[in-house]
GROMACS .gro file of C-alpha atoms in nm:
model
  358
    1UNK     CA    1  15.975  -7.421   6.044
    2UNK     CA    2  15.850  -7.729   5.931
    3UNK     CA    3  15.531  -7.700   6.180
    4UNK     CA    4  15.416  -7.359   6.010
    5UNK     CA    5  15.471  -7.479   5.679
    6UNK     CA    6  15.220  -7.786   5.770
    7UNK     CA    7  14.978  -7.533   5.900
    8UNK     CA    8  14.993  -7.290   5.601
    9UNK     CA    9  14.955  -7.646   5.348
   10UNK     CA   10  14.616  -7.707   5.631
   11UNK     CA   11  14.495  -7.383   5.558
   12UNK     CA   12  14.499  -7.432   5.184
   13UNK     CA   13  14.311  -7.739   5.186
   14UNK     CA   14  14.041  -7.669   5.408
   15UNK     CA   15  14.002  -7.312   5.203
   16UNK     CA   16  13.976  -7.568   4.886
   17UNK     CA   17  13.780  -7.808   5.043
   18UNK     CA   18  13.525  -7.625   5.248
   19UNK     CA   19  13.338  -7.452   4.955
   20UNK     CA   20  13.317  -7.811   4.818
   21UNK     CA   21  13.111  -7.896   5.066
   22UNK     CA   22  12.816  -7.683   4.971
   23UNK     CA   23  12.848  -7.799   4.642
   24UNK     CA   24  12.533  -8.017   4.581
   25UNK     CA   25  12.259  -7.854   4.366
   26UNK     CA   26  11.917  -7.917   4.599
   27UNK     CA   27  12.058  -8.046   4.929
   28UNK     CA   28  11.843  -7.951   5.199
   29UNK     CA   29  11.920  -7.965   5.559
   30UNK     CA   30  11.672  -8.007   5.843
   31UNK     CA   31  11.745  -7.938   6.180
   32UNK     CA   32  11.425  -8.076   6.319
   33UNK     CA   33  11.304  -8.188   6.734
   34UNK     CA   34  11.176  -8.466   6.861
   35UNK     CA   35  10.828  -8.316   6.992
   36UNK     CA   36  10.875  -7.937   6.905
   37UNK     CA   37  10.861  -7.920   6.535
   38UNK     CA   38  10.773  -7.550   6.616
   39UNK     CA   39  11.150  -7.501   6.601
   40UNK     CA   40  11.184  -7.656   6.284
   41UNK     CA   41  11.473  -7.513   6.031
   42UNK     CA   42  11.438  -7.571   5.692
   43UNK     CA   43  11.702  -7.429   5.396
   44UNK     CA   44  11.787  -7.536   5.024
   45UNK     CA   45  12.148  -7.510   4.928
   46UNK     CA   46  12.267  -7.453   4.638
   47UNK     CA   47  12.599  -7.471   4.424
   48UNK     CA   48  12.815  -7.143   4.426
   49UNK     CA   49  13.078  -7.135   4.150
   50UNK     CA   50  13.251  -6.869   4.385
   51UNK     CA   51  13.316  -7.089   4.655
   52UNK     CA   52  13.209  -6.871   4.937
   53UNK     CA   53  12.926  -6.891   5.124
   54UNK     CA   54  12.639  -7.097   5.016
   55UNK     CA   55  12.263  -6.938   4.860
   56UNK     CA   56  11.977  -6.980   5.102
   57UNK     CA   57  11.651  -7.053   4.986
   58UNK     CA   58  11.356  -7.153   5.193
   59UNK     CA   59  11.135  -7.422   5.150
   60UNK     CA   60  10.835  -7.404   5.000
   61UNK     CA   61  10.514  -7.512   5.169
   62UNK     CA   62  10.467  -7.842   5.004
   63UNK     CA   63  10.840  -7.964   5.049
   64UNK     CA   64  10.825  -7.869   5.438
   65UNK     CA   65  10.527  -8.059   5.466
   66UNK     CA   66  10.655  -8.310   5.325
   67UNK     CA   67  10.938  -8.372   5.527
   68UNK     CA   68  10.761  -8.306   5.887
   69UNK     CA   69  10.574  -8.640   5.767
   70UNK     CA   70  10.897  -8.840   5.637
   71UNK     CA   71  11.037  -8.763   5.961
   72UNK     CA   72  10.774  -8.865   6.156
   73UNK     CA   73  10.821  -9.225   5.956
   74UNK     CA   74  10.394  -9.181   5.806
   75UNK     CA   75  10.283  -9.544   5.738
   76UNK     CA   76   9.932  -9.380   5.603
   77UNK     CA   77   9.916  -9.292   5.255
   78UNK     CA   78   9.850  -8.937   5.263
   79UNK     CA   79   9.701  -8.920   4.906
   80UNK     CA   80   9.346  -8.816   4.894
   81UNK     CA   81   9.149  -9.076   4.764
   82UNK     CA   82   8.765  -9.029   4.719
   83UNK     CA   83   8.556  -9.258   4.937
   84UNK     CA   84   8.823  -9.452   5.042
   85UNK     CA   85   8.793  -9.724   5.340
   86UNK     CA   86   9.117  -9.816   5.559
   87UNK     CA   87   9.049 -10.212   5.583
   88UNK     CA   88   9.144 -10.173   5.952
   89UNK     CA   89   8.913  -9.883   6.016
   90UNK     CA   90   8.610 -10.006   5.860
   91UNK     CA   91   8.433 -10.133   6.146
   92UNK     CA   92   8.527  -9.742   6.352
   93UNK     CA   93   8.398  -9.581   5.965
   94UNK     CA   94   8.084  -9.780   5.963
   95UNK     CA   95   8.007  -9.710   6.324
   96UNK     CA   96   8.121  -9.339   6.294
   97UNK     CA   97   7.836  -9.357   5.996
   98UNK     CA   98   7.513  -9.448   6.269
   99UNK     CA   99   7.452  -9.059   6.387
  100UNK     CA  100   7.479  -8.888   6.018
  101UNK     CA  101   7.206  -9.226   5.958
  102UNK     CA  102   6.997  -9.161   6.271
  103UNK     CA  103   7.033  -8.764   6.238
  104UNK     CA  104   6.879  -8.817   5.916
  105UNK     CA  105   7.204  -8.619   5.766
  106UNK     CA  106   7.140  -8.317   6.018
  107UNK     CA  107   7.454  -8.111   5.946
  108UNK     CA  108   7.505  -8.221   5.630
  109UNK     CA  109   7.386  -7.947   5.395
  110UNK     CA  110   7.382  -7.619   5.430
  111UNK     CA  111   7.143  -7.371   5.512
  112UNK     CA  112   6.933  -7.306   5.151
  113UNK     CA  113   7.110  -7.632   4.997
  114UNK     CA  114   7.051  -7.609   4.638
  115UNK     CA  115   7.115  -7.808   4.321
  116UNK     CA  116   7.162  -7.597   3.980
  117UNK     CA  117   7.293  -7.721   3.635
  118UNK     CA  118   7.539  -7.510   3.488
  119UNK     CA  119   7.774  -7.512   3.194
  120UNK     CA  120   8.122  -7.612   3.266
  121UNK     CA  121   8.313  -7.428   3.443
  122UNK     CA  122   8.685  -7.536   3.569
  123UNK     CA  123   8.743  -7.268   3.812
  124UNK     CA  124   8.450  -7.356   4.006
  125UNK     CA  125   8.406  -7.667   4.252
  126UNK     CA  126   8.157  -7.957   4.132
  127UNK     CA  127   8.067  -8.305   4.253
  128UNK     CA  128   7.969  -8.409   3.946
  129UNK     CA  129   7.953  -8.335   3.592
  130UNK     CA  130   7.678  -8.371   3.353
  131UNK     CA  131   7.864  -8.554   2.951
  132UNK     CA  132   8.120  -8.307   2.862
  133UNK     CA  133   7.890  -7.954   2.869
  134UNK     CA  134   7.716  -7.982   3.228
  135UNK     CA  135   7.828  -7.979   3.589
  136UNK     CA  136   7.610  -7.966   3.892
  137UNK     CA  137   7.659  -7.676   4.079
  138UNK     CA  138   7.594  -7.641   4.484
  139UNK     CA  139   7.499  -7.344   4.614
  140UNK     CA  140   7.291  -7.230   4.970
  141UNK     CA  141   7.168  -6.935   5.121
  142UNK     CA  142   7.483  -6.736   5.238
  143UNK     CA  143   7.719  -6.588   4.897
  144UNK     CA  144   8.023  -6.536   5.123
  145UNK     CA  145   8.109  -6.717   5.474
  146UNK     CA  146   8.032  -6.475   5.767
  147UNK     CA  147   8.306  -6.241   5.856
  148UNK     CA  148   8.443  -6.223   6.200
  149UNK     CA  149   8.665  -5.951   6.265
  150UNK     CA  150   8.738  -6.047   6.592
  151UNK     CA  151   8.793  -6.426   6.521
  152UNK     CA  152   8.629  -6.713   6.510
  153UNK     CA  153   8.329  -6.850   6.790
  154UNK     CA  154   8.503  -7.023   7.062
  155UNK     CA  155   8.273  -7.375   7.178
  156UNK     CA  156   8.365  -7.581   7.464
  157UNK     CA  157   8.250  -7.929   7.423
  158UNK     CA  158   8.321  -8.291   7.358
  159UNK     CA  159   8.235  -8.520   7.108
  160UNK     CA  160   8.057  -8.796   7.301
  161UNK     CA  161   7.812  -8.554   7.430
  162UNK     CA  162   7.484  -8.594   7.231
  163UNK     CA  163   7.370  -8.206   7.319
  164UNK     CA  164   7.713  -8.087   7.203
  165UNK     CA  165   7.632  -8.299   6.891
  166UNK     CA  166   7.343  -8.051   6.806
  167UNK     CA  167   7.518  -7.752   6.806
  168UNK     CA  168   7.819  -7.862   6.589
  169UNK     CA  169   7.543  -7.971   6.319
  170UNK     CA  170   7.434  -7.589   6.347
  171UNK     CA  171   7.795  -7.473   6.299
  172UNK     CA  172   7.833  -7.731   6.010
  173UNK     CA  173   7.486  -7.612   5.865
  174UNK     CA  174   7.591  -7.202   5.885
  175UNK     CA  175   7.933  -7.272   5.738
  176UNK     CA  176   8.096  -7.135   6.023
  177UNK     CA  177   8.463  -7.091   6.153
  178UNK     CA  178   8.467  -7.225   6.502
  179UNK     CA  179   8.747  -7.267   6.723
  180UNK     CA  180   8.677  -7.622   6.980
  181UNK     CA  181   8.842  -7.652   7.282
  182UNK     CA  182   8.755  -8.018   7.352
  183UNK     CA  183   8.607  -8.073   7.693
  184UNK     CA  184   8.632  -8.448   7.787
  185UNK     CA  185   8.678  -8.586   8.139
  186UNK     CA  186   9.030  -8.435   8.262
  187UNK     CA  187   9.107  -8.196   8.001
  188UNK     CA  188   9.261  -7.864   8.075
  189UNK     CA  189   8.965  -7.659   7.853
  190UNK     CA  190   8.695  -7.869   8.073
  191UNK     CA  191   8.905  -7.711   8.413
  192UNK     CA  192   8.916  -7.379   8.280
  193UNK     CA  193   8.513  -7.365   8.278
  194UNK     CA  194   8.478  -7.559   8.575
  195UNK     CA  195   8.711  -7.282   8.748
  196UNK     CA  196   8.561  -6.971   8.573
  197UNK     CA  197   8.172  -7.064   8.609
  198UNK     CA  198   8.217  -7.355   8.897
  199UNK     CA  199   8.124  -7.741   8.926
  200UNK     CA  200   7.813  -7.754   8.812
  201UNK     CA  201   7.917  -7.551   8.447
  202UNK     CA  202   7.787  -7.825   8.184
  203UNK     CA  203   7.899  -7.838   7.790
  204UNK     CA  204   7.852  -7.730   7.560
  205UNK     CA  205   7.937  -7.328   7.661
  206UNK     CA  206   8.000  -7.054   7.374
  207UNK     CA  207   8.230  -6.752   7.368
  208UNK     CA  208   8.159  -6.505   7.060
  209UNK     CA  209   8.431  -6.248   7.086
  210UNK     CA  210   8.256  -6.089   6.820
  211UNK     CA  211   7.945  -5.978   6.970
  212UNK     CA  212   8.042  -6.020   7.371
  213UNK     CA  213   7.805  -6.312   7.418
  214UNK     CA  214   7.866  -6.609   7.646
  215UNK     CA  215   7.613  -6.853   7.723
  216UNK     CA  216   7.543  -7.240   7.816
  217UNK     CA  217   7.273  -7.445   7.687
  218UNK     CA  218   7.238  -7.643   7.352
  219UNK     CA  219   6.905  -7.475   7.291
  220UNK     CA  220   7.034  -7.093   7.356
  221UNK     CA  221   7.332  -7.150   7.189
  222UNK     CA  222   7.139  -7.306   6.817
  223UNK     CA  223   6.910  -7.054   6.843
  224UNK     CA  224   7.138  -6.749   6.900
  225UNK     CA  225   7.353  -6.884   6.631
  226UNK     CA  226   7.050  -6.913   6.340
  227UNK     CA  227   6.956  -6.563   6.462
  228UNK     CA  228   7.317  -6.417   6.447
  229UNK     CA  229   7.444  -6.574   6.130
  230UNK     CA  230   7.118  -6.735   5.947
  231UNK     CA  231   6.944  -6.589   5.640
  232UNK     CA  232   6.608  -6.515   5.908
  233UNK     CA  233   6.693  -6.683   6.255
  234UNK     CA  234   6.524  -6.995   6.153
  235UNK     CA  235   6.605  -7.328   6.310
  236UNK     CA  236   6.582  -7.685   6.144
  237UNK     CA  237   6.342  -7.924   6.305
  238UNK     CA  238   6.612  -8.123   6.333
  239UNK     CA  239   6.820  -7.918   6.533
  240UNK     CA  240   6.487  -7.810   6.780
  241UNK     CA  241   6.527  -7.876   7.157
  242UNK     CA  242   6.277  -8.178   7.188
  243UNK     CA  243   6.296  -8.587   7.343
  244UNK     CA  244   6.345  -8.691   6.988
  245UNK     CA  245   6.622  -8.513   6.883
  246UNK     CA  246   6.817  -8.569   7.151
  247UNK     CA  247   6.778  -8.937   7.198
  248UNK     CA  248   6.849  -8.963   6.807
  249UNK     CA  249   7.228  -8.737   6.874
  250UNK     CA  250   7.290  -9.003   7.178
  251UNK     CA  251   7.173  -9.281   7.025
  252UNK     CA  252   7.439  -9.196   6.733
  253UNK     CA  253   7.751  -9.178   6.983
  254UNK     CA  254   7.667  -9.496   7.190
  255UNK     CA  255   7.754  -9.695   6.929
  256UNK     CA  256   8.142  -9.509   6.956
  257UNK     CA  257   8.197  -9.713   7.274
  258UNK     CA  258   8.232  -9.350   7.445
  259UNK     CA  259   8.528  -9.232   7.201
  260UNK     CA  260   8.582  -8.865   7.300
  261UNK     CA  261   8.484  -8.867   7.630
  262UNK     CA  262   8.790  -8.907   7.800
  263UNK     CA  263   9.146  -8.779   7.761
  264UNK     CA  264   9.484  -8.926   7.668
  265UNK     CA  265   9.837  -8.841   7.719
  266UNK     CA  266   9.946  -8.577   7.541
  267UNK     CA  267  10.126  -8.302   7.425
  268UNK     CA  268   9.896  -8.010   7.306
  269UNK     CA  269  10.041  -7.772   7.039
  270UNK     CA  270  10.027  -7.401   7.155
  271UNK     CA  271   9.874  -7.293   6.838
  272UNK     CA  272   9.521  -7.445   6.734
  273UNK     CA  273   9.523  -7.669   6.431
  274UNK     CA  274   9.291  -7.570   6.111
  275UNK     CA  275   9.042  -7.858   6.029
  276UNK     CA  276   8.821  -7.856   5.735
  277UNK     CA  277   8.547  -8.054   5.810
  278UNK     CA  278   8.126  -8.121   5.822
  279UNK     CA  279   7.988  -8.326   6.050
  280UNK     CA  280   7.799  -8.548   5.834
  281UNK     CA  281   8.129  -8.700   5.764
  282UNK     CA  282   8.213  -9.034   5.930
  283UNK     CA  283   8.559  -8.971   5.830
  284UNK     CA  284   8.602  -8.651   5.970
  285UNK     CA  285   8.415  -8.772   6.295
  286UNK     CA  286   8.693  -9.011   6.339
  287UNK     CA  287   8.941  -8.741   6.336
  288UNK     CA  288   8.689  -8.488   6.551
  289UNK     CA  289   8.718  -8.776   6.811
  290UNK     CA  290   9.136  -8.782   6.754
  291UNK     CA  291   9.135  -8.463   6.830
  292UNK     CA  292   8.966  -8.435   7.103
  293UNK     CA  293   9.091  -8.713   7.311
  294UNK     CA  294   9.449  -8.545   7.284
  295UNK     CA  295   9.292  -8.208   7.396
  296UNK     CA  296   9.387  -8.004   7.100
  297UNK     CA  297   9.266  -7.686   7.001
  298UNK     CA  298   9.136  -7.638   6.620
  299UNK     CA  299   8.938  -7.443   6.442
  300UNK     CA  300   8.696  -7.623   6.234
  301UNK     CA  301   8.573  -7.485   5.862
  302UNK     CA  302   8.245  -7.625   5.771
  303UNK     CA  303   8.185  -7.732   5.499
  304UNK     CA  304   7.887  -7.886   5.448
  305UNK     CA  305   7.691  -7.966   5.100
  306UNK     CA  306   7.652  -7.589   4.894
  307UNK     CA  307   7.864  -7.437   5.130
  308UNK     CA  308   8.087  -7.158   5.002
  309UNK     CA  309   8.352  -7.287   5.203
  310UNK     CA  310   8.372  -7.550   4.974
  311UNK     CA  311   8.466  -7.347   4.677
  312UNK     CA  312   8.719  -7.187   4.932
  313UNK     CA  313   8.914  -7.497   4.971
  314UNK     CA  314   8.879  -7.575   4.616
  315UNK     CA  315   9.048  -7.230   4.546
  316UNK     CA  316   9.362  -7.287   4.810
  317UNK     CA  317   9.437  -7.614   4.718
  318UNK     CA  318   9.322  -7.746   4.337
  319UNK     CA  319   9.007  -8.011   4.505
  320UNK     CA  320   8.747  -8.006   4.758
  321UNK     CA  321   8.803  -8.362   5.005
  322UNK     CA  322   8.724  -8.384   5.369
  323UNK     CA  323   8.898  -8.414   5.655
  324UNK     CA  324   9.169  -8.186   5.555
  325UNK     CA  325   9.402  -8.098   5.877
  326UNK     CA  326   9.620  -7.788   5.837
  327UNK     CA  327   9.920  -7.767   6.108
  328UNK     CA  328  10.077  -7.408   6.164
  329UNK     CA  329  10.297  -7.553   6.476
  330UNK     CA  330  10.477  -7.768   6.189
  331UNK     CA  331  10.361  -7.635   5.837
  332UNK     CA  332  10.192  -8.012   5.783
  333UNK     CA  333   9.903  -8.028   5.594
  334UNK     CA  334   9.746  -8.353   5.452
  335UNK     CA  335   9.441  -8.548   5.336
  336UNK     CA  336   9.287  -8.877   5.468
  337UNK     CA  337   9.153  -8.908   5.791
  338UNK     CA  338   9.398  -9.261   5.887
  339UNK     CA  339   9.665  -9.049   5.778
  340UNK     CA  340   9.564  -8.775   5.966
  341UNK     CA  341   9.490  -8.988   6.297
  342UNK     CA  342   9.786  -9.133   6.268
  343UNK     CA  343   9.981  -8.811   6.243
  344UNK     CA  344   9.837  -8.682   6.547
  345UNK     CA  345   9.912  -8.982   6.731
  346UNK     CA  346  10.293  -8.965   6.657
  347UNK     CA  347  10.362  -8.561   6.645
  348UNK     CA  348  10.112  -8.498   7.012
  349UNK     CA  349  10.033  -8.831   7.164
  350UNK     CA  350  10.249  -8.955   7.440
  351UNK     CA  351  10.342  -9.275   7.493
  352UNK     CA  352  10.318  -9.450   7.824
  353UNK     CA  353  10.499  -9.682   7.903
  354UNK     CA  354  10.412 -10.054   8.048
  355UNK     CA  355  10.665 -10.036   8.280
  356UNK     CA  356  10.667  -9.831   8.572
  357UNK     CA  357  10.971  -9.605   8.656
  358UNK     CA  358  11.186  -9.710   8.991
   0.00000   0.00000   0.00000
């Protein structure tokens, strides 16, 4: 007798107690893996006055963000801060800086850059403003980025090659959407060509599921993409296929010590990353070689000087700053290319360790 009556007291107290639990306006709860933050679980709780089950609200983008990076324990202020220099990445910024200096800024602007004064205008995107009546507005050749209905250009290629250089100038300077799959020594993207087309397959090579066409060659590739997605097919002097031009894209990269060209240990993410970038940027270029070296898959929006894309990212998220790395395998997004670096590093490097197992 006295056993049941214990149990029946038990029951009482956990039905009390239970809905108490729950009771914290704003707690969240994140179930979240080590190295698959694909799987992550996110909710917001809130306080029931009924005491049954608890309210479950998602996340919003920001706060999910946000705590992918607290978990991963982000030393890197992930703040955007114009013009900004690391202290301990100022020798890699001003080295990154020698091919947008020996390029001349190839890649830089886009394609019809133009300068125009207007009055101002706070939905649109401007680097500068003229007293309190005047900005300077940006604009190029193309009104809209070109569509692609059957997604984006897929290049093959690595960022230490000075012919691959080239043609991601071209991309930067057409605004395009292109999807890398980076091709240094030992990655799986650089197997799958050598496989497909055989040993002697160089980089860069371009897939355009949009119009079927496939082709190797720096040259081919430039001048099928002015042609294709240019206002009349015309390509830069800069970007033509002569001595000078391509001993000015090497001459750029040496001074990287060969960053890019070969792989590290990793953990790709099965879904490409979203990188808006230009490749006149020496902070972007850091993150361009980041990326590569861990063999992950992104697709890069240019956004070069008077490129619409610009406006774009103005539009999605309040300011225009590059590099700005969007994750869909975690729902990160962030600003800063140390951050950045640093947050591919810890979510898809791998650690090796000194000691070797028994």
């Amino acid at each position: 007798m006295q056993t049941k009556k214990s149990s029946m007291i038990a029951m009482v107290v956990a039905a009390v107690a239970l809905p108490l639990c729950y009771a914290n306006v704003g707690e969240r709860v994140a179930f979240v893996t080590n190295k698959n933050p694909s799987k992550i679980s996110q909710l917001k709780l809130f306080k029931n006055p009924f005491g049954n089950a608890p309210e479950l609200e998602p996340l919003t983008a920001e706060e999910k963000s946000q705590m992918v990076l607290d978990d991963l324990g982000m030393e890197s202020s992930t703040e955007p801060r114009v013009f900004y220099t690391d202290p301990k990445r100022a020798v890699d910024i001003a080295t990154a800086f020698m091919p947008f200096i020996l390029r001349l800024g190839s890649g830089s602007f886009a394609e019809g850059h133009k300068l125009n004064i207007i009055p101002i205008d706070e939905s649109k995107y401007t680097f500068s403003t003229i007293t309190d009546k005047y900005q300077i507005e940006e604009t190029c050749a193309l009104d809209a980025p070109p569509t692609f209905n059957r997604g984006p250009i897929v290049l093959y290629e690595f960022e230490a090659c000075p012919f691959c250089r080239k043609v991601r100038e071209s991309v930067s300077i057409l605004s395009l959407e292109v999807e890398f799959r980076p091709c240094p020594q030992g990655s799986r993207f650089r197997k799958e060509i050598k496989e497909e087309f055989g040993n002697k397959a160089t980089f860069p090579f371009m897939r355009d599921p949009n119009t079927g066409v496939e082709m190797f060659e720096s040259d081919d590739i430039i001048k099928y993409l002015f042609n294709t997605y240019g206002k009349d097919g015309t390509v830069p002097s800069s970007l033509e296929g002569n001595i000078v031009n391509t001993l000015t894209a090497g001459l750029g990269l040496l001074l990287r010590s060969g960053r890019g060209s070969k792989i590290r240990s990793s953990d790709p993410p099965e879904q490409p990353l979203t990188l808006w970038s230009g490749e006149g940027s020496p902070y972007a270029k850091l993150v361009k070689e980041e990326l590569c070296e861990l063999q992950i898959a992104h697709v890069q929006i240019g956004c070069p000087r008077g490129s619409v894309q610009r406006q774009r990212m103005f539009e999605k998220t309040g300011r225009f700053q590059i590099p700005y790395l969007e994750d869909p395998n975690t729902g990160a997004s962030l600003y800063e290319s140390s951050a950045i670096i640093e947050y591919l590093d810890k979510m898809y490097g791998v650690k090796i360790s000194p000691v070797p197992f028994m």
